[in-house]
mmCIF file of C-alpha atoms and ligand atoms in Angstrom:
data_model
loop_
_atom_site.group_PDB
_atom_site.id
_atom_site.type_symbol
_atom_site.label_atom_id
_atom_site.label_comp_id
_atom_site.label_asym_id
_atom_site.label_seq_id
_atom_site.Cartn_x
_atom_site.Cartn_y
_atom_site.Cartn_z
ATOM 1 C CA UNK A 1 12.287 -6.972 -20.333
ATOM 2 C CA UNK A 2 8.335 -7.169 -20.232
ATOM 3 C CA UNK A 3 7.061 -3.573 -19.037
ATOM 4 C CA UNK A 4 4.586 -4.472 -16.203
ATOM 5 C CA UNK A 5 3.622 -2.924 -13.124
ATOM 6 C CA UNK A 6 3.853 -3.869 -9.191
ATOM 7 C CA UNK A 7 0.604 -3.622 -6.807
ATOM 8 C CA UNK A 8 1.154 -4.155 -3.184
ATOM 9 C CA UNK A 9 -2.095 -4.588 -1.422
ATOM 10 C CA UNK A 10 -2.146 -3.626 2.267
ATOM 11 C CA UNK A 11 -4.704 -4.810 4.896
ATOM 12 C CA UNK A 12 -7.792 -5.556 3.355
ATOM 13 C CA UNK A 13 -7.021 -5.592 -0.548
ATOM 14 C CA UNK A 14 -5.494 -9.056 -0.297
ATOM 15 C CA UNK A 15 -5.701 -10.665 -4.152
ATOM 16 C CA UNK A 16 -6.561 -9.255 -7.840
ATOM 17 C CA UNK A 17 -10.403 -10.142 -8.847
ATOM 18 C CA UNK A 18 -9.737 -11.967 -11.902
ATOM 19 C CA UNK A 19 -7.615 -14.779 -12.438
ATOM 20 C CA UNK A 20 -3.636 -14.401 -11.852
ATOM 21 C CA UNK A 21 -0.331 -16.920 -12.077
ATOM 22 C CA UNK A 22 0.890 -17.479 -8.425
ATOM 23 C CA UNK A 23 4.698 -17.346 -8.873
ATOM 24 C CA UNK A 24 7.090 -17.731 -6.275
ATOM 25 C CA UNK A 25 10.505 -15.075 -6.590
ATOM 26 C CA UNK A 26 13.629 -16.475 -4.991
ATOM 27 C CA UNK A 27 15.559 -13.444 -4.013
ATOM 28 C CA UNK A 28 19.338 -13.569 -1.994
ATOM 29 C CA UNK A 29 16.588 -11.931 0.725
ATOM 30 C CA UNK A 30 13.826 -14.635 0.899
ATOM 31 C CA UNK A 31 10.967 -15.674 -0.961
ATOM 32 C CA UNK A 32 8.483 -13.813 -2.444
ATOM 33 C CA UNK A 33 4.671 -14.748 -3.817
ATOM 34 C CA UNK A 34 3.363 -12.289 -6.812
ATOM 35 C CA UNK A 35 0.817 -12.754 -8.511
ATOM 36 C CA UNK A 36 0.983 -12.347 -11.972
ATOM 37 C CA UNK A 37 -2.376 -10.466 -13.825
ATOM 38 C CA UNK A 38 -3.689 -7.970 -15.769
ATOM 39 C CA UNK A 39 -5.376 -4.923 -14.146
ATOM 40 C CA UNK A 40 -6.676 -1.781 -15.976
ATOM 41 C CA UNK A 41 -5.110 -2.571 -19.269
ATOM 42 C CA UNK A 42 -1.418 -3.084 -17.933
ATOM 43 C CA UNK A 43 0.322 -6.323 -16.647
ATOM 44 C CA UNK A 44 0.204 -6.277 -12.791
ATOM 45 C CA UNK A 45 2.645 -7.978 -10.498
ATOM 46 C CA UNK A 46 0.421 -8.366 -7.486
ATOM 47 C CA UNK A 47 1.926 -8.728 -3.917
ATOM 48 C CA UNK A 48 0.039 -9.093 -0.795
ATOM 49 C CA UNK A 49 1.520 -7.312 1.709
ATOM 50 C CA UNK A 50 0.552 -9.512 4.932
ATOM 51 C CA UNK A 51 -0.300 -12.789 2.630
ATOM 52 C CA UNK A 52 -4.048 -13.408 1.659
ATOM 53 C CA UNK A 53 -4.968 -14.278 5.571
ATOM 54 C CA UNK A 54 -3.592 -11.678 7.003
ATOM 55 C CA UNK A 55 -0.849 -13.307 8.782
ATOM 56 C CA UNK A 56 2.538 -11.470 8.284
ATOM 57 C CA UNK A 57 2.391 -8.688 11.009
ATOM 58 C CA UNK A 58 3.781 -5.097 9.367
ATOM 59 C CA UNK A 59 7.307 -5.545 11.867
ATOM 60 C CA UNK A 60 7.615 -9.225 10.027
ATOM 61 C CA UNK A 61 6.856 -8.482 6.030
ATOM 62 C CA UNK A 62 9.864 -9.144 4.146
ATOM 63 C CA UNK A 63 10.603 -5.514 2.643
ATOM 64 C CA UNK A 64 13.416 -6.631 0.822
ATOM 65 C CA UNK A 65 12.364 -9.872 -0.881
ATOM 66 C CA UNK A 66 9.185 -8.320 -2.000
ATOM 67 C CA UNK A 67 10.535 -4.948 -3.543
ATOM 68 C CA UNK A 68 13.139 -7.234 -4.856
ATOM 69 C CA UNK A 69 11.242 -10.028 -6.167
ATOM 70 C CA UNK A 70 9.026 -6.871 -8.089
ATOM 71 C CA UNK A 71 12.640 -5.375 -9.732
ATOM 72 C CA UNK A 72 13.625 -8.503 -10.989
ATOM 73 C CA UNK A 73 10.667 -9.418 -12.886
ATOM 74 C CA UNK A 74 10.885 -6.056 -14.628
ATOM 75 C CA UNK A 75 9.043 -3.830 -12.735
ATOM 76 C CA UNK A 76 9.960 0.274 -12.655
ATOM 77 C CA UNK A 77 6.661 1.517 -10.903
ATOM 78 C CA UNK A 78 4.953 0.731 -7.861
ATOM 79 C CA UNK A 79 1.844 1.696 -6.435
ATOM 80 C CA UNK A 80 0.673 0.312 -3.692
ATOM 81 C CA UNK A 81 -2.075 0.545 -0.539
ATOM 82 C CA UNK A 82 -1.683 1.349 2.936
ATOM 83 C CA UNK A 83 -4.080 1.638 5.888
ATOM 84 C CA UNK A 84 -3.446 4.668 8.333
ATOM 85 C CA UNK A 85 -4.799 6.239 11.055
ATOM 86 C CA UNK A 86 -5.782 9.919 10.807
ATOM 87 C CA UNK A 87 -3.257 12.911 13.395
ATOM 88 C CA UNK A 88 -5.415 15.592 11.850
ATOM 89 C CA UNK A 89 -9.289 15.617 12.343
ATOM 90 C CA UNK A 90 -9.649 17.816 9.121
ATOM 91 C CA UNK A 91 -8.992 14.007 7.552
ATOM 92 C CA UNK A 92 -11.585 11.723 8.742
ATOM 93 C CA UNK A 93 -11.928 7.632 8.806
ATOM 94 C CA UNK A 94 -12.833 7.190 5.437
ATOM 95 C CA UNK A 95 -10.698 9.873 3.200
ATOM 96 C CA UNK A 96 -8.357 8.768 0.985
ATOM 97 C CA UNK A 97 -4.942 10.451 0.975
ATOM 98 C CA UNK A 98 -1.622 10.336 -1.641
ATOM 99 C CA UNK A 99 1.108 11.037 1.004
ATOM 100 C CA UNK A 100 4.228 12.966 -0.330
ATOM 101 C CA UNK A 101 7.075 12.943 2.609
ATOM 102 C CA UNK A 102 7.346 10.636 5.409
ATOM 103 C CA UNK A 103 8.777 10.545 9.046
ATOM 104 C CA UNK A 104 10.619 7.116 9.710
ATOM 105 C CA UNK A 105 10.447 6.088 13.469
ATOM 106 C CA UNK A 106 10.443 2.405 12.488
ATOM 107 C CA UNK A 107 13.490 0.223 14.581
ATOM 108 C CA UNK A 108 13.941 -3.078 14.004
ATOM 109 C CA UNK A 109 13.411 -4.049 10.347
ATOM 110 C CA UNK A 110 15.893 -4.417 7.449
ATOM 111 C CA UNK A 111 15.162 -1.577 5.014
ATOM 112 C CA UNK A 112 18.231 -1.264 3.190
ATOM 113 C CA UNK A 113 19.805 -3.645 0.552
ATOM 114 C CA UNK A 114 23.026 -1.794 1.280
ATOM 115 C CA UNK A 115 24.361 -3.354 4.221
ATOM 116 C CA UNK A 116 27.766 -4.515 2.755
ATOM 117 C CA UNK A 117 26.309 -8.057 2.192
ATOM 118 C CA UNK A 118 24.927 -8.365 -1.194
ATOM 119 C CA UNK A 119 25.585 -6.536 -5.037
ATOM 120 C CA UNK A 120 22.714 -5.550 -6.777
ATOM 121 C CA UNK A 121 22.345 -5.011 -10.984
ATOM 122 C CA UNK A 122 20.050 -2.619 -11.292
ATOM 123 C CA UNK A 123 17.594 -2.927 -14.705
ATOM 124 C CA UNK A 124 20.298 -0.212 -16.133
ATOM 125 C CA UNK A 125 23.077 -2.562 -15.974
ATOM 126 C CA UNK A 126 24.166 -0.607 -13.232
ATOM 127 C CA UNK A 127 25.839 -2.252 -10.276
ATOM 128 C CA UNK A 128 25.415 -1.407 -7.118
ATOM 129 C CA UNK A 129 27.299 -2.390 -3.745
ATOM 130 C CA UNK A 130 29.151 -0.535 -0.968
ATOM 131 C CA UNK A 131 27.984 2.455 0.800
ATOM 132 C CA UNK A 132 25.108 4.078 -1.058
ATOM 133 C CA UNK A 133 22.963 7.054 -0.231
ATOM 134 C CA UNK A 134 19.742 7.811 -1.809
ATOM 135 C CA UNK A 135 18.213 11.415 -2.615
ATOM 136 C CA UNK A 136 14.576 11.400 -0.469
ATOM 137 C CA UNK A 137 13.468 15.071 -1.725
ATOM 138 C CA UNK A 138 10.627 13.448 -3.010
ATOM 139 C CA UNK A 139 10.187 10.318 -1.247
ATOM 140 C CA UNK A 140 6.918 9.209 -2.969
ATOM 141 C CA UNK A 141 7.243 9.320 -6.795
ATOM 142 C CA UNK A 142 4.886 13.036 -7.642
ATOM 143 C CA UNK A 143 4.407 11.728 -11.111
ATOM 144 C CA UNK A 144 2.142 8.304 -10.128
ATOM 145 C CA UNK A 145 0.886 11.271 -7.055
ATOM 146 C CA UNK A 146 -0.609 13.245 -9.709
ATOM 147 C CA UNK A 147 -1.626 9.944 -11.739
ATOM 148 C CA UNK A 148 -3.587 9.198 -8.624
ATOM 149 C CA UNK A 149 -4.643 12.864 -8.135
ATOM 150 C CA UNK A 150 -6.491 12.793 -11.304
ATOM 151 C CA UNK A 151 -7.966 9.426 -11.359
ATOM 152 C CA UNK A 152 -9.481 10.547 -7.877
ATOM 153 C CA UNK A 153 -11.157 13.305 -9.158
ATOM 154 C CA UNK A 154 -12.680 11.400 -11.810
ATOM 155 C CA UNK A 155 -14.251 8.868 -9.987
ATOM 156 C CA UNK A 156 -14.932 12.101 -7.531
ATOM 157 C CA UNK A 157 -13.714 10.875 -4.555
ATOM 158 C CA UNK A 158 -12.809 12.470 -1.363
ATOM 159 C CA UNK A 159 -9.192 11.987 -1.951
ATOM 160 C CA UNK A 160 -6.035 14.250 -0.681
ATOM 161 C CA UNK A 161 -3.122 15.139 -2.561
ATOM 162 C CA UNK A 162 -0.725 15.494 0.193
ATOM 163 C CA UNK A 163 0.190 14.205 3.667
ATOM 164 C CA UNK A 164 3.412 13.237 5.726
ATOM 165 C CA UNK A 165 3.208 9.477 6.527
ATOM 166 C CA UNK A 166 4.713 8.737 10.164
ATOM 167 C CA UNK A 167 5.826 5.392 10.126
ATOM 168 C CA UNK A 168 5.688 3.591 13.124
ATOM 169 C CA UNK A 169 7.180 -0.465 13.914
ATOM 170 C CA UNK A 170 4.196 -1.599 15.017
ATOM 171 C CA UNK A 171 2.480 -3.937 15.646
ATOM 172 C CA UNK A 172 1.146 -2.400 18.406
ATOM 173 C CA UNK A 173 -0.802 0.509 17.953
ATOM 174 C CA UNK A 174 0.284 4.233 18.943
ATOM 175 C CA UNK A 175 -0.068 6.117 22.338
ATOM 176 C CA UNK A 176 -1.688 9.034 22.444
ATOM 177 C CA UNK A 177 1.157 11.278 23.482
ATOM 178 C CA UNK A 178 3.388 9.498 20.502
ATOM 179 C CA UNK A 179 0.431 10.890 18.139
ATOM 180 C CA UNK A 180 0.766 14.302 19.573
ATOM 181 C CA UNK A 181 4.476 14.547 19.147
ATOM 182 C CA UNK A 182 4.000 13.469 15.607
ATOM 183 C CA UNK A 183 1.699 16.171 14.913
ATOM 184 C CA UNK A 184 3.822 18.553 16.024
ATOM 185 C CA UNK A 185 6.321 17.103 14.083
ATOM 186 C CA UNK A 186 3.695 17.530 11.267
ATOM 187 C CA UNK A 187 2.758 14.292 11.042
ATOM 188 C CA UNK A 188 -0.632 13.861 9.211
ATOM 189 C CA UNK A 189 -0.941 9.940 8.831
ATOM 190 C CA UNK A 190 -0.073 6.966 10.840
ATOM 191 C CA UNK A 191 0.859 3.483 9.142
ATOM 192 C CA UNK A 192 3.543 0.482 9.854
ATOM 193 C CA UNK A 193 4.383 -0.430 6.653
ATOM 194 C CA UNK A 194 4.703 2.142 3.659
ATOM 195 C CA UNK A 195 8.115 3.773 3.948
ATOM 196 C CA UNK A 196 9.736 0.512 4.713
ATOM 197 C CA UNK A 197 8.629 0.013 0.978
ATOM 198 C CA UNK A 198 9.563 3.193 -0.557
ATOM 199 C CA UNK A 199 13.202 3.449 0.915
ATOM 200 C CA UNK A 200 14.030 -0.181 -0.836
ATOM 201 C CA UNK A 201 11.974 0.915 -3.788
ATOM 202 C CA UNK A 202 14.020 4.098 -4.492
ATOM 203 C CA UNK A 203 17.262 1.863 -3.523
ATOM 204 C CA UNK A 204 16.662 0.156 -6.680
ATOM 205 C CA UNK A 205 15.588 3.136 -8.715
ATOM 206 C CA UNK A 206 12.117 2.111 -8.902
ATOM 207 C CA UNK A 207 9.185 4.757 -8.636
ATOM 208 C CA UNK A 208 6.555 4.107 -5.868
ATOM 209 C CA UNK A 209 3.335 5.588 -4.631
ATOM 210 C CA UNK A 210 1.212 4.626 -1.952
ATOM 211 C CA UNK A 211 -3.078 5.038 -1.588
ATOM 212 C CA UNK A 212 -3.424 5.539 2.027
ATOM 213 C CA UNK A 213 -7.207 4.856 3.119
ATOM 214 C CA UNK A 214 -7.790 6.342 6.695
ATOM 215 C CA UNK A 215 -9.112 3.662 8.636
ATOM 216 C CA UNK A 216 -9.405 5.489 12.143
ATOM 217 C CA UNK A 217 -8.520 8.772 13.769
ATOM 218 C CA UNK A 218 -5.042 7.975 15.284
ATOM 219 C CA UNK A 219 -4.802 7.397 19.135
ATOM 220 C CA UNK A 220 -6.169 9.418 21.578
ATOM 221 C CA UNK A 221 -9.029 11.259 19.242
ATOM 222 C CA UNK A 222 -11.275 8.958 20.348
ATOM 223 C CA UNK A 223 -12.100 6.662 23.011
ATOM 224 C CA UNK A 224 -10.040 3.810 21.565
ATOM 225 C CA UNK A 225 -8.770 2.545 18.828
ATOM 226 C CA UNK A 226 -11.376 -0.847 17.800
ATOM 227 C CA UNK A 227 -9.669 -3.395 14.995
ATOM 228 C CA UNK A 228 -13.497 -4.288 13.951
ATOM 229 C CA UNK A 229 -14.497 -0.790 13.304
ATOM 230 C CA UNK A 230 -10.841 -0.395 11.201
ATOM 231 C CA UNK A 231 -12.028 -3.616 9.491
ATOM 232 C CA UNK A 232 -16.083 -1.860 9.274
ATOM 233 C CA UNK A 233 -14.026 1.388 7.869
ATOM 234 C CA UNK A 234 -11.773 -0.615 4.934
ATOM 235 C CA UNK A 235 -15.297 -2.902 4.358
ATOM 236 C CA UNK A 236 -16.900 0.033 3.232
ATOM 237 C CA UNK A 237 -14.266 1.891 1.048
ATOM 238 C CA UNK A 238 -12.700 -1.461 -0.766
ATOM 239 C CA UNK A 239 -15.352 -1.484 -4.047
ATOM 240 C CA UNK A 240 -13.820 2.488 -4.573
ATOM 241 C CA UNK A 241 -10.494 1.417 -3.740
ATOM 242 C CA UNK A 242 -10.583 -1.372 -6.540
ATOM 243 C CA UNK A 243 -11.819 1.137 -8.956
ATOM 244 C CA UNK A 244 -9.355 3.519 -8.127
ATOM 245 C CA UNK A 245 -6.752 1.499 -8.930
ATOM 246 C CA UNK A 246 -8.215 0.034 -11.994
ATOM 247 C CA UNK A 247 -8.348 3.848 -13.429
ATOM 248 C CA UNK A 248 -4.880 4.744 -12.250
ATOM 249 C CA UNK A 249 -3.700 1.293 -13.965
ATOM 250 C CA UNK A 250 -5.512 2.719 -17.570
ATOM 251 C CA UNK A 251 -3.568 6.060 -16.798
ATOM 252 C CA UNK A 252 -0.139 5.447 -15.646
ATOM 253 C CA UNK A 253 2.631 5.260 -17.403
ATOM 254 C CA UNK A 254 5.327 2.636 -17.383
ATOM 255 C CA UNK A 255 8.098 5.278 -16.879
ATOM 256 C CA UNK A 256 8.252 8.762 -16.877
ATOM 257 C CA UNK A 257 10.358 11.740 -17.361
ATOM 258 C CA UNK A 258 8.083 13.694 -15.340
ATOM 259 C CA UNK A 259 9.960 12.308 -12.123
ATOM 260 C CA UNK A 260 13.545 11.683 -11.243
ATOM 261 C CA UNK A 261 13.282 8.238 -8.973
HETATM 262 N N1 LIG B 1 -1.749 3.477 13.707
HETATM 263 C C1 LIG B 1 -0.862 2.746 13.003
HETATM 264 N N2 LIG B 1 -1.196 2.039 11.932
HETATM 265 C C2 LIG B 1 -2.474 2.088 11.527
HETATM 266 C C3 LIG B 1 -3.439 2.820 12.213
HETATM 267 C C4 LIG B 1 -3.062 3.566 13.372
HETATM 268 O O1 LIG B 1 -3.863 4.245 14.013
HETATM 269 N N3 LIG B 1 -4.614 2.637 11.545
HETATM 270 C C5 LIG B 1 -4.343 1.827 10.509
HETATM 271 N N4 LIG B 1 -3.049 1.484 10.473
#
């Protein structure tokens, strides 16, 4: 199978900049649209996360048929983006982090393939059906972590190389007292989409890491929480973005022994 890597873009990285093949995946869970490109020296299966307008809310994406759609066309790694809000001021709108656990307090979404209903091959040749449960140790994959680590410093960017991503359904934003039970739960991000992503991911054995670009301090650290300043935030941090994930493209590997996903 060809090696090639998957890119989920989250709010505000919507499409590659050069040209791509717009394929759409039938999976048993849905359709999915990737875009098919090459990106820092690697081939790139592109998704956009909430479709290039913006209209799949974060409660609505289909999990499943994307990190599907991604496994079946070959792909072992995944790295993708994520906009959060910020629990801890010592992380400001802005800051880029590389989040290594997570706190799930999402409710209504599908975010297992293991619901009795389907088998699954994995690339091994492995099949997989029934009751499964996978190890979450390390949730995010620390091997495309320390890819991103580096690639940060490089470009010198204010970028940090750990944080627990709180999870939330969405699409509403947070109250204030939710954000100050999740800090002292030791929250440090807050996001609707990510872990969704990396359970299914790690259900099919694939490696994923997520850029998480703080948008906004979360609720209640500031008058109020304003969509167009989010939007004013991203605006401002998408050219480094892009070139951040060019240079991790150039520097990660397709698999790794450095990591057990
Ligand atoms: N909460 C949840 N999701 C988000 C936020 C937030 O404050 N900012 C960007 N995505």
């Amino acid at each position: 199978m060809a090696q090639i890597i998957g890119i989920i873009g989250g709010s505000g990285f919507y499409k590659p900049d050069n040209d791509s093949q717009k394929k759409t995946i039938n999976t048993p869970f849905g359709d999915a649209t990737v875009h098919l490109t090459q990106l820092g020296n690697k081939d790139v299966a592109f998704i956009t996360r909430h479709g290039v307008k913006h209209s799949i809310p974060p409660h609505l994406v289909n999990y499943r048929a994307n990190i599907y759609a991604l496994h079946h066309l070959g792909v072992s790694r995944i790295i993708s983006t994520s906009a959060v809000g910020s629990i801890i001021k010592e992380i400001p709108p802005g800051s880029f982090v590389i989040p290594d656990q997570f706190i799930d307090f999402t409710i209504g979404r599908p975010k297992t393939f293991f619901d009795g209903k389907f088998d699954i091959t994995l690339h091994s040749g492995e099949k997989r059906s029934g009751v499964i449960h996978i190890d979450l140790t390390n949730p995010y994959c620390p091997d495309i972590g320390n890819v991103i680590a580096t690639a940060g410093k490089e470009l010198k960017m204010d970028i940090h190389e750990k944080g627990v991503y709180v999870c939330t359904e969405g699409p509403r934003f947070e109250t204030p007292a939710e954000i100050n039970s999740f800090r002292i739960l030791g929250g440090t991000l807050v996001g609707m989409t990510s872990v969704s992503e990396c359970i299914l991911a790690r259900e099919l054995g694939m490696c994923y890491s997520t850029i998480s670009i703080v948008t906004n301090l979360a609720a209640g650290m500031q008058d109020k929480i304003s969509v167009s300043d989010f939007l004013k935030t991203f605006d401002g941090k998408i050219v480094e973005l892009r070139k951040l994930v060019e240079k991790v493209l150039e520097q990660v590997t397709f698999v790794s022994d450095k990591c057990d996903c």
